[in-house]
Amino acid sequence: GKDGYRHYMEKELHEHPLVIGQTLQRMVDPATRRVSLPDLPFNLASVPRAVITACGSAFYAGMVGRYWLEELARLPVDIDVASEMRYRDPPLTPGSLGLLISQSGETADTLAALRGLREKAIHILSVLNVEHSTMARESDTVLGTVAGPEISVASTKAFTAQLTVLACLSIATARARGKLDSLREEELVGALLDLPSRAADVFKQGDAIRTMARVVAEARDVLYLGRGSLFPVAMEGALKLKEISYIHAEAYAAGEMKHGPISLIDRSVPIVATAPSTPLFDKTLSNLQEAKARGGRLLVFTDTRGAERVGAIAEHMVVLPSVHDFVAPILQTIPVQILAYEVAVLKGTDVDQPRNLAKSVTVE
Ligand code: M6R
């Protein structure tokens, strides 16, 4: 049941802290602050490249994974949505790693992409929530997200669990490739172990998020902006808003705004920014100033350090706990999903069963 929540989505949003913690329990030793993955049938140190593919939210999780694998592990990564990947014919070195991500393990396009990669002698490592699924059977290795059943069509907790697994995989890959010393590993694992309690703190911002939701609910179009590993979080926010509130939303890498979408900006198109104080914060802030100067209404998700700098340019701000840069995309996802939920509630839509959508898309 819904345990007293109005919708499964609301219940599942509240499970973020628990699910991140459970997923970490499988992959991290809190005593040594080291990642320990199950034995893999291939060597992470010698994989020449990774190909990541998935659909929808799982694809955005993969995009964050790309930033981590490139930055931490110095592993070349190719990524595409599965509906494109299955019809592409990328030149691949045998022994590469195919990284498939899916909550259900049954998504038709992702499964077809998996089979296509297999034929090219690619190791298939799947990040799956449903461990007895078709994709699980056809993979060489499965890393499970411990999110429990996700009922709401809009994915929430499975997404942060996917990010948690990808973060651990990136650390393990970096270590295997000699790119991570043990001090830095302890620091990154420490940041992950801090997440469940920081994630619980996000729910203290409910009023601030609902204030933002009232602005968004009046809009016909909304622009989401983010940079680096926060860009996929902006994409996740825009997708969630579209899915359940039926408001048109688009996500842009903040630096791309001046290459087109800036012409849309006026008071009727609110701008939602995911802008915690990571090393790219100043860049995002200057994009927000440009938007403000053109009459844009800024709704900004930031953290305690970023809040001072964002200051008065934001019409509304949600100030989240400051966390390590590495895990910022995981934390920032939660309020962005809550915003979509609150907008849908204001609009009175069928939150758990939005029109035209299915929980698992088993046809092409
Ligand atoms: O089961 P999967 O993770 O493979 O599903 C992929 C997408 O269909 C899914 O993430 C979809 O985009 C969600 N409805 C997003 O909220």
CSV table of C-alpha atoms and ligand atoms in Angstrom, one decimal:
chain,number,residue,atom,x,y,z
A,1,GLY,CA,0.0,0.0,0.0
A,2,LYS,CA,0.8,3.7,0.0
A,3,ASP,CA,1.5,3.7,3.8
A,4,GLY,CA,-0.6,6.8,4.3
A,5,TYR,CA,1.0,8.8,1.4
A,6,ARG,CA,-1.3,10.3,-1.2
A,7,HIS,CA,0.5,8.6,-4.1
A,8,TYR,CA,3.0,5.8,-4.6
A,9,MET,CA,5.3,8.5,-6.1
A,10,GLU,CA,5.2,10.4,-2.8
A,11,LYS,CA,5.9,7.3,-0.8
A,12,GLU,CA,8.8,6.4,-3.2
A,13,LEU,CA,10.3,9.9,-3.0
A,14,HIS,CA,10.4,9.5,0.8
A,15,GLU,CA,12.3,6.2,0.3
A,16,HIS,CA,15.3,7.9,-1.3
A,17,PRO,CA,17.4,8.0,1.9
A,18,LEU,CA,16.7,4.3,2.7
A,19,VAL,CA,17.3,3.1,-0.8
A,20,ILE,CA,20.6,4.9,-1.2
A,21,GLY,CA,21.7,3.4,2.1
A,22,GLN,CA,20.7,-0.1,1.2
A,23,THR,CA,22.4,0.1,-2.1
A,24,LEU,CA,25.6,1.3,-0.5
A,25,GLN,CA,25.5,-1.5,2.0
A,26,ARG,CA,25.9,-4.0,-0.9
A,27,MET,CA,29.0,-2.2,-2.3
A,28,VAL,CA,30.8,-0.3,0.4
A,29,ASP,CA,32.7,-1.4,3.5
A,30,PRO,CA,32.0,1.4,6.0
A,31,ALA,CA,34.9,0.3,8.2
A,32,THR,CA,37.6,0.6,5.6
A,33,ARG,CA,35.7,3.2,3.4
A,34,ARG,CA,36.4,1.1,0.3
A,35,VAL,CA,34.1,0.0,-2.5
A,36,SER,CA,33.9,-3.8,-2.9
A,37,LEU,CA,32.1,-5.0,-6.0
A,38,PRO,CA,31.2,-8.7,-6.5
A,39,ASP,CA,33.8,-10.6,-8.6
A,40,LEU,CA,33.5,-9.5,-12.3
A,41,PRO,CA,34.2,-11.9,-15.2
A,42,PHE,CA,36.4,-9.3,-16.8
A,43,ASN,CA,39.2,-7.0,-15.7
A,44,LEU,CA,38.1,-3.3,-15.1
A,45,ALA,CA,41.8,-2.3,-15.4
A,46,SER,CA,42.1,-3.5,-19.0
A,47,VAL,CA,38.7,-2.4,-20.5
A,48,PRO,CA,39.5,-0.1,-23.3
A,49,ARG,CA,36.2,1.8,-23.4
A,50,ALA,CA,32.7,1.7,-22.0
A,51,VAL,CA,29.5,2.1,-24.0
A,52,ILE,CA,26.5,3.2,-21.9
A,53,THR,CA,23.0,2.8,-23.1
A,54,ALA,CA,19.5,3.1,-21.5
A,55,CYS,CA,16.2,4.9,-22.0
A,56,GLY,CA,14.5,7.7,-20.2
A,57,SER,CA,15.6,8.4,-16.6
A,58,ALA,CA,18.0,5.5,-16.7
A,59,PHE,CA,19.7,7.2,-19.6
A,60,TYR,CA,20.2,10.3,-17.5
A,61,ALA,CA,21.7,8.2,-14.8
A,62,GLY,CA,24.1,6.9,-17.4
A,63,MET,CA,25.0,10.4,-18.4
A,64,VAL,CA,26.0,11.2,-14.8
A,65,GLY,CA,27.9,7.9,-14.9
A,66,ARG,CA,29.8,9.1,-18.0
A,67,TYR,CA,31.1,12.2,-16.1
A,68,TRP,CA,32.3,10.0,-13.2
A,69,LEU,CA,33.9,7.3,-15.3
A,70,GLU,CA,35.7,9.9,-17.5
A,71,GLU,CA,36.8,12.2,-14.7
A,72,LEU,CA,37.7,9.7,-12.0
A,73,ALA,CA,38.7,6.6,-13.9
A,74,ARG,CA,39.9,8.2,-17.1
A,75,LEU,CA,37.9,5.7,-19.1
A,76,PRO,CA,36.7,6.7,-22.5
A,77,VAL,CA,32.9,6.5,-22.7
A,78,ASP,CA,30.3,6.5,-25.5
A,79,ILE,CA,26.7,7.0,-24.5
A,80,ASP,CA,23.4,7.0,-26.4
A,81,VAL,CA,19.8,6.3,-25.8
A,82,ALA,CA,19.0,2.6,-26.5
A,83,SER,CA,16.6,3.4,-29.3
A,84,GLU,CA,19.5,5.0,-31.2
A,85,MET,CA,22.2,2.6,-30.0
A,86,ARG,CA,20.4,-0.4,-31.3
A,87,TYR,CA,20.5,0.9,-34.8
A,88,ARG,CA,23.9,2.5,-34.7
A,89,ASP,CA,27.0,0.5,-35.6
A,90,PRO,CA,29.7,2.0,-33.6
A,91,PRO,CA,33.2,0.6,-34.1
A,92,LEU,CA,34.0,-1.2,-30.9
A,93,THR,CA,37.1,-2.9,-29.7
A,94,PRO,CA,36.3,-6.4,-28.4
A,95,GLY,CA,36.7,-6.5,-24.6
A,96,SER,CA,34.9,-3.1,-24.2
A,97,LEU,CA,32.4,-2.8,-21.5
A,98,GLY,CA,28.7,-2.4,-22.3
A,99,LEU,CA,26.9,-0.7,-19.4
A,100,LEU,CA,23.2,-1.1,-19.5
A,101,ILE,CA,20.9,0.6,-17.0
A,102,SER,CA,17.3,-0.3,-16.4
A,103,GLN,CA,14.8,-0.3,-13.5
A,104,SER,CA,12.6,-3.0,-15.0
A,105,GLY,CA,15.2,-5.0,-17.0
A,106,GLU,CA,12.5,-5.4,-19.6
A,107,THR,CA,12.6,-2.3,-21.7
A,108,ALA,CA,12.5,-3.4,-25.4
A,109,ASP,CA,15.0,-0.9,-26.8
A,110,THR,CA,17.5,-1.4,-24.0
A,111,LEU,CA,17.3,-5.2,-24.4
A,112,ALA,CA,17.8,-5.0,-28.1
A,113,ALA,CA,20.8,-2.7,-27.6
A,114,LEU,CA,22.2,-5.3,-25.1
A,115,ARG,CA,21.8,-8.1,-27.6
A,116,GLY,CA,23.5,-6.0,-30.3
A,117,LEU,CA,26.5,-5.3,-28.0
A,118,ARG,CA,26.8,-8.9,-27.0
A,119,GLU,CA,27.2,-9.9,-30.6
A,120,LYS,CA,30.3,-7.6,-30.8
A,121,ALA,CA,32.0,-9.5,-27.9
A,122,ILE,CA,31.4,-6.8,-25.5
A,123,HIS,CA,31.1,-7.6,-21.7
A,124,ILE,CA,27.6,-6.8,-20.6
A,125,LEU,CA,27.3,-5.3,-17.1
A,126,SER,CA,23.8,-4.3,-16.3
A,127,VAL,CA,22.6,-2.0,-13.5
A,128,LEU,CA,19.1,-3.4,-12.8
A,129,ASN,CA,16.4,-3.0,-10.1
A,130,VAL,CA,14.4,-6.1,-11.0
A,131,GLU,CA,17.0,-8.8,-10.6
A,132,HIS,CA,15.0,-11.7,-12.2
A,133,SER,CA,14.4,-9.9,-15.4
A,134,THR,CA,15.2,-10.7,-19.1
A,135,MET,CA,18.1,-8.3,-19.1
A,136,ALA,CA,19.5,-9.9,-15.9
A,137,ARG,CA,19.4,-13.3,-17.6
A,138,GLU,CA,21.2,-12.0,-20.7
A,139,SER,CA,23.9,-10.1,-18.9
A,140,ASP,CA,27.4,-11.3,-17.9
A,141,THR,CA,27.1,-9.4,-14.6
A,142,VAL,CA,24.3,-7.6,-12.8
A,143,LEU,CA,24.9,-4.9,-10.2
A,144,GLY,CA,21.6,-4.6,-8.4
A,145,THR,CA,20.0,-1.4,-7.3
A,146,VAL,CA,18.3,-2.1,-3.9
A,147,ALA,CA,15.4,0.2,-4.5
A,148,GLY,CA,12.6,-2.4,-3.9
A,149,PRO,CA,9.5,-2.4,-6.1
A,150,GLU,CA,8.8,0.9,-7.8
A,151,ILE,CA,5.1,1.3,-8.6
A,152,SER,CA,4.9,4.9,-9.7
A,153,VAL,CA,5.3,5.2,-13.5
A,154,ALA,CA,7.6,8.2,-12.9
A,155,SER,CA,10.9,6.7,-11.7
A,156,THR,CA,12.3,8.2,-8.5
A,157,LYS,CA,14.1,6.0,-6.0
A,158,ALA,CA,15.4,3.6,-8.7
A,159,PHE,CA,17.2,6.6,-10.3
A,160,THR,CA,19.1,7.6,-7.2
A,161,ALA,CA,19.9,3.9,-6.6
A,162,GLN,CA,21.3,3.7,-10.2
A,163,LEU,CA,23.4,6.8,-9.5
A,164,THR,CA,24.7,5.2,-6.3
A,165,VAL,CA,25.7,2.0,-8.1
A,166,LEU,CA,27.4,4.0,-10.9
A,167,ALA,CA,29.3,6.1,-8.3
A,168,CYS,CA,30.6,2.9,-6.7
A,169,LEU,CA,31.4,1.3,-10.1
A,170,SER,CA,33.3,4.5,-11.1
A,171,ILE,CA,35.4,4.4,-7.9
A,172,ALA,CA,36.2,0.7,-8.4
A,173,THR,CA,37.1,1.3,-12.0
A,174,ALA,CA,39.3,4.3,-11.0
A,175,ARG,CA,41.1,2.2,-8.4
A,176,ALA,CA,41.6,-0.7,-10.8
A,177,ARG,CA,43.1,1.6,-13.4
A,178,GLY,CA,45.5,3.2,-10.8
A,179,LYS,CA,43.8,6.6,-10.9
A,180,LEU,CA,42.6,6.7,-7.3
A,181,ASP,CA,44.7,6.5,-4.2
A,182,SER,CA,43.2,5.1,-1.0
A,183,LEU,CA,42.9,8.5,0.7
A,184,ARG,CA,40.9,9.8,-2.1
A,185,GLU,CA,38.8,6.6,-2.2
A,186,GLU,CA,38.0,7.1,1.5
A,187,GLU,CA,37.0,10.7,0.8
A,188,LEU,CA,34.6,9.7,-2.0
A,189,VAL,CA,33.2,6.7,-0.1
A,190,GLY,CA,32.7,9.0,2.9
A,191,ALA,CA,30.7,11.4,0.8
A,192,LEU,CA,28.5,8.5,-0.3
A,193,LEU,CA,28.0,7.2,3.2
A,194,ASP,CA,26.9,10.7,4.3
A,195,LEU,CA,24.2,10.8,1.6
A,196,PRO,CA,21.3,9.0,3.4
A,197,SER,CA,21.2,11.5,6.2
A,198,ARG,CA,21.7,14.5,3.8
A,199,ALA,CA,19.0,13.1,1.6
A,200,ALA,CA,16.6,13.0,4.6
A,201,ASP,CA,17.4,16.7,5.3
A,202,VAL,CA,16.0,17.5,1.8
A,203,PHE,CA,12.5,16.9,3.1
A,204,LYS,CA,12.8,19.8,5.5
A,205,GLN,CA,12.7,22.0,2.3
A,206,GLY,CA,9.1,21.0,1.5
A,207,ASP,CA,7.6,24.5,1.9
A,208,ALA,CA,10.3,26.1,-0.2
A,209,ILE,CA,9.7,23.5,-3.0
A,210,ARG,CA,5.9,24.0,-2.8
A,211,THR,CA,6.4,27.7,-3.2
A,212,MET,CA,8.4,27.1,-6.4
A,213,ALA,CA,5.8,24.6,-7.5
A,214,ARG,CA,3.1,27.3,-7.5
A,215,VAL,CA,5.1,29.3,-10.1
A,216,VAL,CA,5.8,26.3,-12.3
A,217,ALA,CA,2.2,25.1,-12.2
A,218,GLU,CA,1.1,28.4,-13.9
A,219,ALA,CA,3.6,28.1,-16.7
A,220,ARG,CA,3.1,26.5,-20.1
A,221,ASP,CA,6.8,26.1,-20.7
A,222,VAL,CA,9.7,25.7,-18.3
A,223,LEU,CA,13.4,25.7,-19.0
A,224,TYR,CA,15.8,23.6,-16.9
A,225,LEU,CA,19.5,24.4,-16.7
A,226,GLY,CA,22.5,22.7,-15.3
A,227,ARG,CA,26.2,22.0,-16.0
A,228,GLY,CA,28.5,19.1,-15.8
A,229,SER,CA,27.1,16.2,-13.8
A,230,LEU,CA,24.1,18.5,-12.9
A,231,PHE,CA,23.1,18.8,-16.5
A,232,PRO,CA,21.6,15.2,-16.5
A,233,VAL,CA,19.8,16.2,-13.3
A,234,ALA,CA,18.2,19.1,-15.1
A,235,MET,CA,17.1,16.6,-17.8
A,236,GLU,CA,15.7,14.3,-15.2
A,237,GLY,CA,13.7,17.3,-13.7
A,238,ALA,CA,12.3,18.3,-17.1
A,239,LEU,CA,11.3,14.7,-18.0
A,240,LYS,CA,9.6,14.2,-14.7
A,241,LEU,CA,7.7,17.5,-15.0
A,242,LYS,CA,6.5,16.6,-18.5
A,243,GLU,CA,5.5,13.1,-17.5
A,244,ILE,CA,3.3,13.9,-14.6
A,245,SER,CA,2.2,17.5,-14.9
A,246,TYR,CA,1.9,17.7,-18.7
A,247,ILE,CA,3.8,21.0,-18.7
A,248,HIS,CA,6.3,21.4,-21.5
A,249,ALA,CA,9.8,21.5,-20.2
A,250,GLU,CA,13.2,21.4,-21.8
A,251,ALA,CA,16.6,20.9,-20.3
A,252,TYR,CA,19.7,22.7,-21.6
A,253,ALA,CA,23.3,22.6,-20.6
A,254,ALA,CA,23.5,26.0,-19.1
A,255,GLY,CA,26.3,27.1,-21.5
A,256,GLU,CA,24.1,26.2,-24.5
A,257,MET,CA,21.4,28.7,-23.5
A,258,LYS,CA,22.9,31.6,-25.5
A,259,HIS,CA,23.0,29.4,-28.6
A,260,GLY,CA,19.2,29.5,-29.0
A,261,PRO,CA,16.9,29.1,-26.0
A,262,ILE,CA,17.8,32.5,-24.6
A,263,SER,CA,15.4,33.9,-27.2
A,264,LEU,CA,12.5,32.2,-25.3
A,265,ILE,CA,13.2,33.9,-22.1
A,266,ASP,CA,10.5,36.2,-20.7
A,267,ARG,CA,8.4,36.2,-17.6
A,268,SER,CA,6.2,33.4,-18.9
A,269,VAL,CA,9.0,30.9,-19.1
A,270,PRO,CA,10.4,30.1,-15.6
A,271,ILE,CA,13.9,28.8,-15.4
A,272,VAL,CA,14.7,26.0,-13.0
A,273,ALA,CA,18.4,25.7,-12.3
A,274,THR,CA,20.3,23.0,-10.5
A,275,ALA,CA,23.3,24.9,-9.2
A,276,PRO,CA,25.0,23.6,-6.1
A,277,SER,CA,28.5,25.0,-5.3
A,278,THR,CA,30.5,22.6,-7.5
A,279,PRO,CA,33.6,23.8,-9.4
A,280,LEU,CA,31.3,24.8,-12.3
A,281,PHE,CA,29.1,27.0,-10.1
A,282,ASP,CA,30.5,30.3,-11.2
A,283,LYS,CA,29.8,29.4,-14.9
A,284,THR,CA,26.2,28.4,-14.2
A,285,LEU,CA,25.7,31.6,-12.1
A,286,SER,CA,26.8,33.8,-14.9
A,287,ASN,CA,24.3,32.0,-17.2
A,288,LEU,CA,21.6,32.7,-14.6
A,289,GLN,CA,22.6,36.4,-14.5
A,290,GLU,CA,22.3,36.6,-18.3
A,291,ALA,CA,18.8,35.1,-18.0
A,292,LYS,CA,17.8,37.4,-15.2
A,293,ALA,CA,19.0,40.4,-17.3
A,294,ARG,CA,16.5,39.4,-20.0
A,295,GLY,CA,13.6,39.3,-17.6
A,296,GLY,CA,13.8,35.5,-16.7
A,297,ARG,CA,12.3,34.3,-13.5
A,298,LEU,CA,14.8,32.1,-11.7
A,299,LEU,CA,13.9,29.2,-9.5
A,300,VAL,CA,17.2,27.9,-8.2
A,301,PHE,CA,18.2,24.7,-6.4
A,302,THR,CA,21.5,25.4,-4.6
A,303,ASP,CA,23.2,24.6,-1.3
A,304,THR,CA,24.2,26.6,1.7
A,305,ARG,CA,27.5,27.8,0.1
A,306,GLY,CA,25.8,28.6,-3.2
A,307,ALA,CA,22.9,30.5,-1.7
A,308,GLU,CA,24.9,33.6,-0.7
A,309,ARG,CA,26.1,33.9,-4.2
A,310,VAL,CA,22.8,33.3,-5.9
A,311,GLY,CA,21.2,35.8,-3.6
A,312,ALA,CA,18.6,38.2,-4.9
A,313,ILE,CA,18.7,37.2,-8.5
A,314,ALA,CA,16.6,34.2,-7.7
A,315,GLU,CA,12.8,34.7,-7.4
A,316,HIS,CA,12.7,31.5,-5.3
A,317,MET,CA,15.5,29.4,-4.0
A,318,VAL,CA,15.7,26.0,-2.3
A,319,VAL,CA,18.8,25.7,-0.2
A,320,LEU,CA,20.0,22.1,0.2
A,321,PRO,CA,22.6,20.7,2.5
A,322,SER,CA,26.2,21.1,1.1
A,323,VAL,CA,27.7,17.8,0.1
A,324,HIS,CA,30.9,16.7,-1.6
A,325,ASP,CA,30.9,17.7,-5.4
A,326,PHE,CA,31.0,14.1,-6.3
A,327,VAL,CA,27.6,13.2,-4.9
A,328,ALA,CA,25.9,16.5,-5.6
A,329,PRO,CA,23.9,15.1,-8.6
A,330,ILE,CA,22.5,12.4,-6.4
A,331,LEU,CA,21.3,14.9,-3.7
A,332,GLN,CA,20.1,17.5,-6.2
A,333,THR,CA,17.9,14.9,-8.0
A,334,ILE,CA,15.6,14.6,-5.0
A,335,PRO,CA,14.2,18.1,-4.8
A,336,VAL,CA,13.9,18.3,-8.6
A,337,GLN,CA,11.7,15.2,-8.5
A,338,ILE,CA,9.7,16.5,-5.6
A,339,LEU,CA,9.1,19.8,-7.5
A,340,ALA,CA,7.6,17.8,-10.4
A,341,TYR,CA,5.4,15.9,-7.9
A,342,GLU,CA,4.2,19.0,-6.2
A,343,VAL,CA,3.3,20.6,-9.5
A,344,ALA,CA,1.4,17.5,-10.6
A,345,VAL,CA,-0.6,17.6,-7.3
A,346,LEU,CA,-1.4,21.2,-7.9
A,347,LYS,CA,-2.6,20.4,-11.4
A,348,GLY,CA,-4.6,17.4,-10.1
A,349,THR,CA,-3.3,14.9,-12.6
A,350,ASP,CA,-3.2,11.2,-12.2
A,351,VAL,CA,0.3,11.2,-10.6
A,352,ASP,CA,1.0,7.5,-10.5
A,353,GLN,CA,-0.6,6.6,-13.8
A,354,PRO,CA,0.0,9.5,-16.2
A,355,ARG,CA,-1.8,9.4,-19.5
A,356,ASN,CA,-0.2,7.5,-22.4
A,357,LEU,CA,2.6,6.1,-20.3
A,358,ALA,CA,3.4,2.6,-19.1
A,359,LYS,CA,5.7,1.6,-16.3
A,360,SER,CA,7.8,-0.7,-18.5
A,361,VAL,CA,8.0,-0.1,-22.2
A,362,THR,CA,8.2,-3.6,-23.6
A,363,VAL,CA,7.5,-2.6,-27.2
A,364,GLU,CA,9.7,-0.7,-29.5
B,1,M6R,O1,12.7,0.2,-16.7
B,1,M6R,P1,13.6,1.1,-17.4
B,1,M6R,O2,14.5,1.8,-16.4
B,1,M6R,O3,14.4,0.5,-18.5
B,1,M6R,O4,12.7,2.3,-18.0
B,1,M6R,C1,13.3,3.3,-18.8
B,1,M6R,C2,12.3,4.4,-19.0
B,1,M6R,O5,11.2,4.0,-19.7
B,1,M6R,C3,11.9,5.1,-17.7
B,1,M6R,O6,13.0,5.6,-17.0
B,1,M6R,C4,11.0,6.3,-18.0
B,1,M6R,O7,11.6,7.3,-18.6
B,1,M6R,C5,10.3,6.7,-16.7
B,1,M6R,N1,8.9,6.8,-16.8
B,1,M6R,C6,10.9,8.0,-16.2
B,1,M6R,O8,10.3,8.5,-15.1
